[in-house]
Each structure stands twice: as C-alpha cells, then as structure tokens.
Coordinates of N, CA and C in Angstrom, one line a residue:
M1 N 0.8 -1.2 0.0 CA 0.0 0.0 0.0 C 0.9 1.2 0.0
G2 N 0.6 2.2 -0.9 CA 1.4 3.4 -1.0 C 0.8 4.4 0.0
K3 N 1.3 5.6 -0.1 CA 0.9 6.7 0.9 C -0.6 7.0 0.6
V4 N -1.4 7.1 1.7 CA -2.8 7.4 1.6 C -2.9 8.9 1.8
I5 N -3.5 9.5 0.8 CA -3.8 11.0 0.8 C -5.1 11.2 1.4
W6 N -5.1 11.9 2.6 CA -6.4 12.1 3.3 C -7.1 13.3 2.7
K7 N -8.4 13.1 2.5 CA -9.3 14.1 2.0 C -10.7 13.9 2.6
E8 N -11.2 14.9 3.3 CA -12.5 14.7 3.9 C -13.6 14.4 2.8
S9 N -14.4 13.4 3.1 CA -15.5 13.0 2.2 C -15.0 12.0 1.1
K10 N -13.7 11.7 1.1 CA -13.3 10.7 0.1 C -13.8 9.3 0.5
V11 N -14.4 8.6 -0.5 CA -14.9 7.3 -0.3 C -13.8 6.3 -0.7
I12 N -13.5 5.3 0.2 CA -12.5 4.4 -0.1 C -13.0 3.0 0.2
S13 N -12.2 2.0 -0.3 CA -12.4 0.6 0.1 C -11.2 0.1 0.8
I14 N -11.4 -0.8 1.8 CA -10.3 -1.4 2.5 C -10.4 -2.9 2.5
E15 N -9.3 -3.5 2.1 CA -9.3 -5.0 2.0 C -9.3 -5.6 3.4
T16 N -10.2 -6.5 3.7 CA -10.2 -7.1 5.0 C -9.6 -8.5 4.9
M17 N -10.3 -9.6 5.2 CA -9.8 -10.9 5.0 C -10.6 -11.7 4.0
E18 N -10.1 -12.8 3.5 CA -10.7 -13.6 2.5 C -11.1 -12.9 1.2
G19 N -10.4 -11.8 0.9 CA -10.6 -11.1 -0.4 C -11.9 -10.3 -0.3
I20 N -12.3 -9.9 0.9 CA -13.5 -9.1 1.0 C -13.1 -7.6 1.3
Y21 N -13.8 -6.7 0.6 CA -13.5 -5.3 0.8 C -14.7 -4.6 1.5
A22 N -14.3 -3.6 2.3 CA -15.3 -2.8 3.1 C -15.3 -1.4 2.6
L23 N -16.4 -0.8 2.6 CA -16.5 0.6 2.1 C -16.5 1.6 3.3
A24 N -15.7 2.7 3.1 CA -15.6 3.7 4.2 C -15.5 5.1 3.6
Q25 N -15.7 6.1 4.5 CA -15.6 7.5 4.0 C -14.7 8.3 5.0
M26 N -13.8 9.0 4.5 CA -12.9 9.8 5.3 C -13.7 11.0 5.9
L27 N -13.5 11.3 7.2 CA -14.1 12.4 7.8 C -12.9 13.3 8.2
K28 N -13.0 14.0 9.3 CA -11.9 14.8 9.9 C -10.8 13.8 10.3
S29 N -9.6 14.0 9.8 CA -8.5 13.1 10.1 C -8.3 13.0 11.7
P30 N -8.2 11.8 12.2 CA -8.0 10.5 11.6 C -9.3 9.6 11.6
Y31 N -10.5 10.3 11.6 CA -11.7 9.5 11.7 C -12.3 9.1 10.3
M32 N -12.8 7.9 10.3 CA -13.5 7.4 9.1 C -14.9 6.8 9.6
V33 N -15.8 6.9 8.7 CA -17.1 6.2 9.0 C -17.2 5.0 8.1
F34 N -17.6 3.9 8.6 CA -17.6 2.6 7.9 C -19.0 2.1 7.7
Y35 N -19.3 1.6 6.5 CA -20.6 1.3 6.1 C -20.8 -0.2 6.0
N36 N -22.1 -0.6 6.0 CA -22.4 -2.0 5.9 C -22.5 -2.4 4.4
H37 N -21.4 -2.1 3.7 CA -21.3 -2.4 2.3 C -20.0 -3.2 2.1
F38 N -20.1 -4.4 1.6 CA -19.0 -5.2 1.4 C -19.0 -5.8 0.0
S39 N -17.8 -6.2 -0.5 CA -17.7 -6.7 -1.9 C -16.5 -7.6 -2.0
D40 N -16.7 -8.7 -2.8 CA -15.5 -9.6 -3.0 C -14.8 -9.2 -4.3
S41 N -15.3 -8.1 -5.0 CA -14.7 -7.7 -6.3 C -14.2 -6.3 -6.2
D42 N -14.5 -5.6 -5.1 CA -14.2 -4.2 -5.0 C -14.9 -3.4 -6.1
D43 N -16.1 -3.8 -6.5 CA -17.0 -3.2 -7.4 C -18.1 -2.6 -6.7
W44 N -18.3 -1.3 -6.8 CA -19.3 -0.6 -6.0 C -20.4 0.1 -6.9
A45 N -20.5 -0.3 -8.1 CA -21.5 0.3 -9.0 C -22.9 0.2 -8.4
G46 N -23.5 1.3 -8.4 CA -24.9 1.4 -7.9 C -25.1 1.5 -6.4
V47 N -24.0 1.6 -5.7 CA -24.1 1.7 -4.2 C -24.4 3.1 -3.8
E48 N -25.4 3.3 -3.0 CA -25.7 4.6 -2.5 C -25.6 4.6 -0.9
L49 N -24.8 5.5 -0.4 CA -24.5 5.6 1.0 C -25.6 6.3 1.7
S50 N -25.9 5.8 2.9 CA -27.0 6.4 3.7 C -26.6 6.3 5.2
N51 N -27.3 7.1 6.0 CA -27.1 7.0 7.5 C -27.5 5.6 8.0
E52 N -28.5 5.0 7.4 CA -29.0 3.7 7.8 C -28.0 2.6 7.5
S53 N -27.0 2.8 6.6 CA -26.0 1.8 6.3 C -24.7 2.0 7.1
I54 N -24.7 3.0 8.0 CA -23.5 3.2 8.8 C -23.3 2.1 9.9
L55 N -22.1 1.6 9.9 CA -21.8 0.6 11.0 C -21.3 1.3 12.2
F56 N -20.3 2.2 12.0 CA -19.7 2.9 13.2 C -18.6 3.9 12.6
C57 N -18.1 4.7 13.5 CA -17.1 5.7 13.2 C -15.9 5.3 14.0
K58 N -14.7 5.4 13.4 CA -13.5 5.0 14.1 C -12.3 5.8 13.6
A59 N -11.4 6.1 14.6 CA -10.1 6.8 14.2 C -9.1 5.7 13.8
S60 N -8.3 6.1 12.8 CA -7.3 5.1 12.3 C -5.9 5.6 12.7
T61 N -5.0 4.6 12.7 CA -3.6 4.9 13.0 C -2.8 4.9 11.6
R62 N -1.7 5.5 11.6 CA -0.8 5.5 10.4 C -0.4 4.1 10.1
Q63 N -0.2 3.3 11.1 CA 0.1 1.9 10.9 C -1.0 1.1 10.1
F64 N -2.2 1.4 10.4 CA -3.3 0.8 9.7 C -3.4 1.3 8.3
L65 N -3.2 2.6 8.1 CA -3.3 3.1 6.7 C -2.1 2.6 5.9
K66 N -0.9 2.5 6.5 CA 0.3 2.0 5.7 C 0.2 0.6 5.3
N67 N -0.4 -0.3 6.2 CA -0.4 -1.7 5.9 C -1.6 -2.3 5.2
S68 N -2.7 -1.5 5.2 CA -3.9 -2.0 4.6 C -3.9 -1.7 3.1
V69 N -4.6 -2.5 2.3 CA -4.9 -2.2 0.9 C -6.1 -1.3 0.8
I70 N -5.9 -0.1 0.4 CA -6.9 1.0 0.3 C -7.0 1.5 -1.1
N71 N -8.2 1.6 -1.6 CA -8.4 2.2 -2.9 C -9.5 3.3 -2.9
A72 N -9.3 4.3 -3.6 CA -10.3 5.4 -3.7 C -11.4 5.1 -4.7
H73 N -12.6 5.5 -4.5 CA -13.7 5.2 -5.4 C -14.5 6.5 -5.6
K74 N -14.1 7.2 -6.7 CA -14.8 8.4 -7.0 C -16.2 8.2 -7.6
E75 N -16.5 7.0 -8.0 CA -17.8 6.7 -8.6 C -18.9 6.6 -7.5
V76 N -18.5 6.5 -6.2 CA -19.4 6.4 -5.1 C -19.6 7.8 -4.6
V77 N -20.8 8.3 -4.5 CA -21.1 9.7 -4.0 C -21.0 9.6 -2.5
P78 N -20.2 10.5 -1.9 CA -20.1 10.5 -0.4 C -21.3 10.9 0.3
L79 N -21.5 10.5 1.5 CA -22.7 10.9 2.2 C -22.4 12.2 2.9
G80 N -23.3 13.2 2.6 CA -23.2 14.5 3.2 C -23.6 14.5 4.7
N81 N -22.8 15.1 5.6 CA -23.0 15.1 7.0 C -23.5 13.8 7.6
P82 N -22.6 12.8 7.6 CA -23.0 11.5 8.2 C -23.4 11.7 9.7
N83 N -24.3 10.9 10.1 CA -24.8 11.0 11.5 C -23.8 10.2 12.4
I84 N -22.9 11.0 13.0 CA -21.9 10.4 13.9 C -22.3 10.7 15.4
P85 N -22.5 9.6 16.1 CA -22.9 9.7 17.5 C -21.8 10.5 18.3
N86 N -22.3 11.2 19.4 CA -21.4 11.9 20.3 C -21.0 11.1 21.5
L87 N -21.6 9.9 21.7 CA -21.3 9.1 22.9 C -20.4 8.0 22.5
W88 N -19.3 7.8 23.3 CA -18.3 6.8 23.0 C -18.0 6.1 24.3
I89 N -17.2 5.0 24.2 CA -16.8 4.2 25.3 C -15.2 4.3 25.4
R90 N -14.7 4.8 26.5 CA -13.3 4.8 26.8 C -13.0 3.6 27.7
R91 N -12.3 2.6 27.2 CA -12.0 1.4 28.0 C -11.1 1.7 29.2
N92 N -11.3 1.0 30.2 CA -10.5 1.1 31.4 C -9.1 0.9 31.1
P93 N -8.1 1.6 31.7 CA -6.7 1.5 31.4 C -6.0 0.3 31.9
S94 N -6.6 -0.4 32.9 CA -5.9 -1.5 33.6 C -5.8 -2.7 32.6
S95 N -4.8 -3.5 32.8 CA -4.5 -4.7 32.0 C -4.8 -5.9 32.8
Y96 N -5.2 -7.0 32.1 CA -5.4 -8.3 32.8 C -5.1 -9.4 31.9
K97 N -4.9 -10.6 32.4 CA -4.6 -11.8 31.6 C -6.0 -12.4 31.2
V98 N -6.1 -12.7 30.0 CA -7.3 -13.4 29.4 C -7.0 -14.8 29.1
K99 N -7.8 -15.7 29.4 CA -7.7 -17.1 29.0 C -9.1 -17.5 28.4
L100 N -9.0 -17.8 27.1 CA -10.3 -18.1 26.4 C -10.3 -19.6 26.0
W101 N -11.5 -20.1 26.2 CA -11.8 -21.5 25.7 C -10.8 -22.5 26.3
G102 N -10.6 -22.3 27.6 CA -9.6 -23.2 28.3 C -9.9 -24.7 28.2
G103 N -8.9 -25.5 28.0 CA -9.1 -26.9 28.0 C -9.6 -27.4 26.6
T104 N -9.7 -26.5 25.6 CA -10.1 -27.0 24.3 C -9.0 -26.7 23.3
D105 N -9.2 -27.1 22.1 CA -8.2 -26.9 21.0 C -8.1 -25.4 20.7
D106 N -9.1 -24.6 21.1 CA -9.1 -23.2 20.8 C -8.5 -22.3 21.8
E107 N -8.0 -23.0 22.9 CA -7.5 -22.2 24.0 C -6.5 -21.1 23.6
L108 N -6.6 -19.9 24.2 CA -5.8 -18.8 24.0 C -5.5 -18.0 25.3
E109 N -4.3 -17.5 25.4 CA -4.0 -16.7 26.6 C -3.3 -15.4 26.1
F110 N -3.6 -14.3 26.6 CA -3.0 -13.0 26.2 C -3.3 -11.9 27.2
I111 N -2.6 -10.8 27.1 CA -2.9 -9.7 28.0 C -3.8 -8.7 27.3
M112 N -4.8 -8.2 28.0 CA -5.8 -7.4 27.4 C -5.9 -6.1 28.2
I113 N -6.2 -5.0 27.6 CA -6.4 -3.7 28.2 C -7.9 -3.5 28.3
G114 N -8.4 -3.1 29.5 CA -9.8 -2.8 29.6 C -10.5 -3.6 30.7
E115 N -9.8 -4.1 31.7 CA -10.5 -4.9 32.7 C -11.7 -4.2 33.3
G116 N -12.8 -4.9 33.3 CA -14.0 -4.3 33.9 C -14.9 -3.4 33.0
G117 N -14.4 -3.3 31.8 CA -15.2 -2.5 30.8 C -14.7 -1.1 30.5
G118 N -15.5 -0.1 30.8 CA -15.1 1.3 30.4 C -16.1 2.3 30.9
A119 N -15.7 3.6 30.5 CA -16.6 4.7 30.9 C -17.3 5.3 29.6
L120 N -18.5 5.8 29.9 CA -19.2 6.4 28.8 C -18.8 7.9 28.7
I121 N -18.4 8.4 27.6 CA -18.0 9.8 27.4 C -18.7 10.4 26.3
E122 N -18.8 11.7 26.3 CA -19.3 12.5 25.2 C -18.2 13.2 24.5
M123 N -18.2 13.0 23.2 CA -17.0 13.6 22.4 C -17.5 13.9 21.0
D124 N -17.2 15.1 20.5 CA -17.5 15.5 19.2 C -16.2 15.5 18.4
I125 N -16.1 14.6 17.4 CA -14.9 14.5 16.6 C -14.5 15.7 15.9
Y126 N -15.4 16.6 15.7 CA -15.2 17.8 14.9 C -14.7 19.0 15.8
E127 N -14.7 18.8 17.1 CA -14.2 19.9 17.9 C -12.7 20.1 17.7
P128 N -12.2 21.3 17.6 CA -10.8 21.6 17.4 C -9.9 21.2 18.6
G129 N -8.6 20.9 18.3 CA -7.7 20.6 19.4 C -7.8 19.2 19.9
L130 N -7.1 19.0 21.0 CA -7.1 17.6 21.6 C -8.3 17.5 22.4
N131 N -9.2 16.5 21.9 CA -10.5 16.3 22.5 C -10.5 15.0 23.2
M132 N -10.5 15.1 24.6 CA -10.5 13.9 25.4 C -11.9 13.4 25.8
G133 N -12.9 14.3 25.5 CA -14.3 14.0 25.8 C -14.6 14.3 27.3
K134 N -16.0 14.3 27.5 CA -16.5 14.6 28.8 C -17.1 13.3 29.4
V135 N -16.7 12.9 30.6 CA -17.2 11.7 31.2 C -18.7 11.8 31.6
I136 N -19.5 11.0 31.0 CA -20.9 11.0 31.4 C -21.2 10.0 32.5
N137 N -20.6 8.8 32.4 CA -20.8 7.7 33.3 C -19.4 7.0 33.5
P138 N -18.8 7.1 34.6 CA -17.4 6.5 34.8 C -17.4 5.0 34.7
V139 N -18.6 4.4 35.0 CA -18.6 2.9 35.0 C -19.9 2.5 34.3
I140 N -19.7 1.9 33.1 CA -20.8 1.3 32.3 C -21.1 -0.1 32.9
S141 N -22.4 -0.2 33.3 CA -22.8 -1.5 33.8 C -22.6 -2.6 32.7
L142 N -22.3 -3.8 33.2 CA -22.1 -4.9 32.2 C -23.4 -5.3 31.5
D143 N -24.5 -4.9 32.1 CA -25.8 -5.3 31.5 C -26.4 -4.1 30.8
D144 N -25.7 -3.0 30.6 CA -26.1 -1.8 29.8 C -26.0 -2.1 28.3
R145 N -26.9 -2.9 27.8 CA -26.8 -3.3 26.4 C -26.9 -2.2 25.4
D146 N -27.7 -1.2 25.8 CA -27.9 -0.1 24.8 C -26.6 0.7 24.5
H147 N -25.9 1.1 25.6 CA -24.7 1.8 25.3 C -23.6 0.9 24.8
I148 N -23.5 -0.3 25.3 CA -22.4 -1.2 24.9 C -22.6 -1.5 23.4
D149 N -23.8 -1.8 23.0 CA -24.1 -2.1 21.6 C -23.9 -1.0 20.6
N150 N -24.3 0.2 21.1 CA -24.4 1.4 20.2 C -23.3 2.4 20.2
C151 N -22.4 2.3 21.2 CA -21.3 3.2 21.3 C -19.9 2.6 21.0
E152 N -19.1 3.3 20.2 CA -17.9 2.8 19.7 C -16.7 3.0 20.8
L153 N -15.8 2.1 20.8 CA -14.6 2.4 21.7 C -13.8 3.5 21.0
T154 N -13.1 4.3 21.9 CA -12.3 5.4 21.4 C -11.0 4.9 20.8
D155 N -10.6 3.6 21.0 CA -9.4 3.1 20.5 C -9.2 3.4 19.0
Q156 N -8.0 3.5 18.5 CA -7.7 3.7 17.1 C -7.5 2.4 16.4
A157 N -7.9 2.3 15.1 CA -7.8 1.1 14.3 C -6.4 0.8 14.0
I158 N -6.0 -0.5 14.2 CA -4.7 -1.0 13.8 C -4.8 -2.2 12.9
Y159 N -3.8 -2.4 12.1 CA -3.7 -3.6 11.2 C -3.0 -4.7 12.0
P160 N -3.4 -6.0 11.9 CA -4.5 -6.5 11.0 C -5.8 -6.7 11.8
S161 N -5.8 -6.4 13.1 CA -7.0 -6.8 13.9 C -8.3 -6.0 13.4
F162 N -8.1 -4.8 13.1 CA -9.3 -4.0 12.6 C -9.8 -4.5 11.3
N163 N -8.9 -4.9 10.4 CA -9.3 -5.5 9.1 C -10.1 -6.8 9.4
E164 N -9.7 -7.5 10.4 CA -10.4 -8.7 10.7 C -11.8 -8.4 11.3
R165 N -11.9 -7.3 12.1 CA -13.2 -6.9 12.6 C -14.1 -6.6 11.5
L166 N -13.6 -5.8 10.5 CA -14.5 -5.5 9.4 C -15.0 -6.8 8.6
F167 N -14.1 -7.7 8.5 CA -14.5 -9.0 7.9 C -15.6 -9.7 8.7
L168 N -15.5 -9.6 10.0 CA -16.5 -10.2 10.9 C -17.8 -9.5 10.8
C169 N -17.8 -8.2 10.6 CA -19.0 -7.4 10.4 C -19.7 -7.9 9.1
C170 N -18.9 -8.1 8.1 CA -19.5 -8.7 6.8 C -20.1 -10.1 7.1
K171 N -19.3 -10.9 7.8 CA -19.8 -12.3 8.0 C -21.1 -12.4 8.8
F172 N -21.2 -11.5 9.8 CA -22.4 -11.5 10.7 C -23.5 -10.6 10.1
G173 N -23.2 -9.7 9.2 CA -24.2 -8.8 8.6 C -24.6 -7.7 9.5
K174 N -23.7 -7.3 10.5 CA -24.0 -6.3 11.4 C -22.7 -5.8 12.0
N175 N -22.8 -4.7 12.9 CA -21.6 -4.3 13.6 C -21.3 -5.2 14.7
V176 N -20.1 -5.8 14.7 CA -19.6 -6.6 15.8 C -18.3 -6.0 16.3
S177 N -18.0 -6.2 17.6 CA -16.8 -5.7 18.2 C -16.3 -6.8 19.2
P178 N -15.4 -7.6 18.8 CA -14.8 -8.6 19.7 C -14.2 -8.0 21.0
D179 N -13.6 -6.8 20.9 CA -13.0 -6.1 22.0 C -14.1 -5.8 23.1
K180 N -15.2 -5.3 22.7 CA -16.3 -4.9 23.6 C -16.9 -6.2 24.2
D181 N -17.1 -7.2 23.4 CA -17.6 -8.5 23.9 C -16.7 -9.1 25.0
L182 N -15.4 -8.9 24.8 CA -14.4 -9.4 25.8 C -14.4 -8.6 27.1
I183 N -14.2 -7.3 27.0 CA -14.0 -6.5 28.2 C -15.3 -6.3 29.0
F184 N -16.5 -6.5 28.3 CA -17.7 -6.4 29.0 C -18.3 -7.8 29.3
Q185 N -17.4 -8.8 29.3 CA -17.7 -10.2 29.8 C -18.9 -10.8 29.1
R186 N -19.0 -10.6 27.8 CA -20.1 -11.2 27.1 C -19.7 -12.6 26.5
P187 N -20.7 -13.5 26.2 CA -20.3 -14.7 25.6 C -19.6 -14.5 24.3
L188 N -18.5 -15.3 24.1 CA -17.6 -15.0 22.9 C -17.8 -16.1 21.9
S189 N -18.0 -15.7 20.6 CA -18.2 -16.6 19.5 C -16.8 -17.1 19.1
T190 N -16.7 -18.4 18.8 CA -15.5 -19.0 18.3 C -15.1 -18.4 16.9
E191 N -16.1 -17.8 16.3 CA -15.8 -17.1 15.0 C -14.9 -16.0 15.2
F192 N -14.7 -15.5 16.4 CA -13.7 -14.4 16.7 C -12.3 -14.9 17.0
K193 N -12.1 -16.2 16.9 CA -10.8 -16.8 17.3 C -9.7 -16.2 16.5
R194 N -9.8 -16.0 15.2 CA -8.6 -15.4 14.5 C -8.4 -13.9 15.0
Y195 N -9.4 -13.2 15.3 CA -9.2 -11.9 15.8 C -8.4 -11.9 17.1
Y196 N -8.8 -12.8 18.0 CA -8.1 -12.9 19.3 C -6.7 -13.4 19.1
E197 N -6.5 -14.3 18.1 CA -5.1 -14.7 17.8 C -4.2 -13.6 17.4
M198 N -4.8 -12.6 16.7 CA -4.1 -11.4 16.3 C -3.7 -10.6 17.6
L199 N -4.6 -10.5 18.5 CA -4.3 -9.8 19.8 C -3.2 -10.5 20.5
A200 N -3.2 -11.8 20.4 CA -2.2 -12.6 21.2 C -0.9 -12.7 20.5
G201 N -0.8 -12.1 19.2 CA 0.4 -12.2 18.5 C 0.7 -13.6 17.9
R202 N -0.4 -14.4 17.7 CA -0.3 -15.8 17.3 C -0.8 -16.0 15.9
W203 N -0.9 -14.9 15.1 CA -1.4 -15.1 13.7 C -0.5 -14.4 12.7
A204 N -0.3 -15.0 11.6 CA 0.5 -14.4 10.5 C -0.2 -14.6 9.2
R205 N -0.3 -13.6 8.4 CA -1.0 -13.8 7.1 C -0.1 -14.6 6.2
D206 N -0.8 -15.6 5.5 CA 0.0 -16.4 4.5 C 0.5 -15.5 3.4

C-alpha cells in the first residue's frame, strides 16, 4: 500500500480478510465512517450511501493506513453530514490476563487492556484541538446493552485486527466488536478466534 492521501469525504475501500472489501468514508482526520457495504470484487457500481447503512465511526492509525490495501472510489457519491454519535466508550486502562476456551483446542492466553469495561464519554470528533471527551458515566454496567451495543470504543484502528473486525461485520451482517464483547464479559463466539489470535500475536497472514 502506498501513501494514503487524506481528504474529507473521500470514499475508499479497505481490504479485510478472505478477499472481502469494506466501504468507508474519510471524515476529519484521523476519523472514518464505515458502512455495511462489502464486496468480493471491489466493485461498488450502484451503491448509495446512507445513514442507515453506517456501521460505526473509528479513528485510524498511520500503521493501519500504511499496511492496509486501500483504494479510492470516485464513482461512489459520499454521504453529506454523516450521522456520527457523540457518545463513546473509553475502555478502562488496567490490563489483565485473558484465557479463552480453556481446555479446548481453541485455548488462547494473552494480555488485554480494559479490565471491567469502560466509561461512557461525550465527544464531538469535529471539535478543534485535543479532544478527550466529557465523562458521562465513569462505570458502564455490564448489562447496559444499549450503550455497549451502540457506542464505539475510542481506540484507534490498527492492522490487522481491525481489518479482521471489518470482515467479521461482513460475516455477521452487522456491527460486531470482539473487544467490547471481551471486556464487558459477554459470551464469545469462536468465530472471533482469528481476531483474538491477532491480539495474542499468534497469527501471521499467509
């Protein structure tokens, strides 16, 4: 992947896994909005973007932009003023050891950040300067499905785990977040195994 030229409203595709591409739109750097539009051919003819097709908004790292396969798509009309929520989740800073699927062939151990979940914050990505957000609730209850399901983590996207997350969104047909499921102690799908292998440093692309 060559240098990515950032331009607000530019529509791009990002290669995930298994030859699947995800559609996104650049906002204020480093934020992008990701849509529930996927393709195995990187062909987006006839695609119309809408607020209803938004999966989530996420900040990206230079590492993610450098290592991902990203293509611009001028044929797709960008969505004007995408509906970006102002409520986010800032995961707890403490680390802890995770052991998944113990005693099975899928067993994994690794260190995770976010023990106990996180805090609900209010943050406008378009505010100038360093925006750390305003804490609304310092402790999100583990059974607060509304906020956990609908608010994005403030973490930045990194390669390859974020590419895998996009692939999982395609596979499940909705927004999924293996990180949130883990730190908020939800049942974990074995379909997330490759994602967690990436976190554990036990995955390498062929």
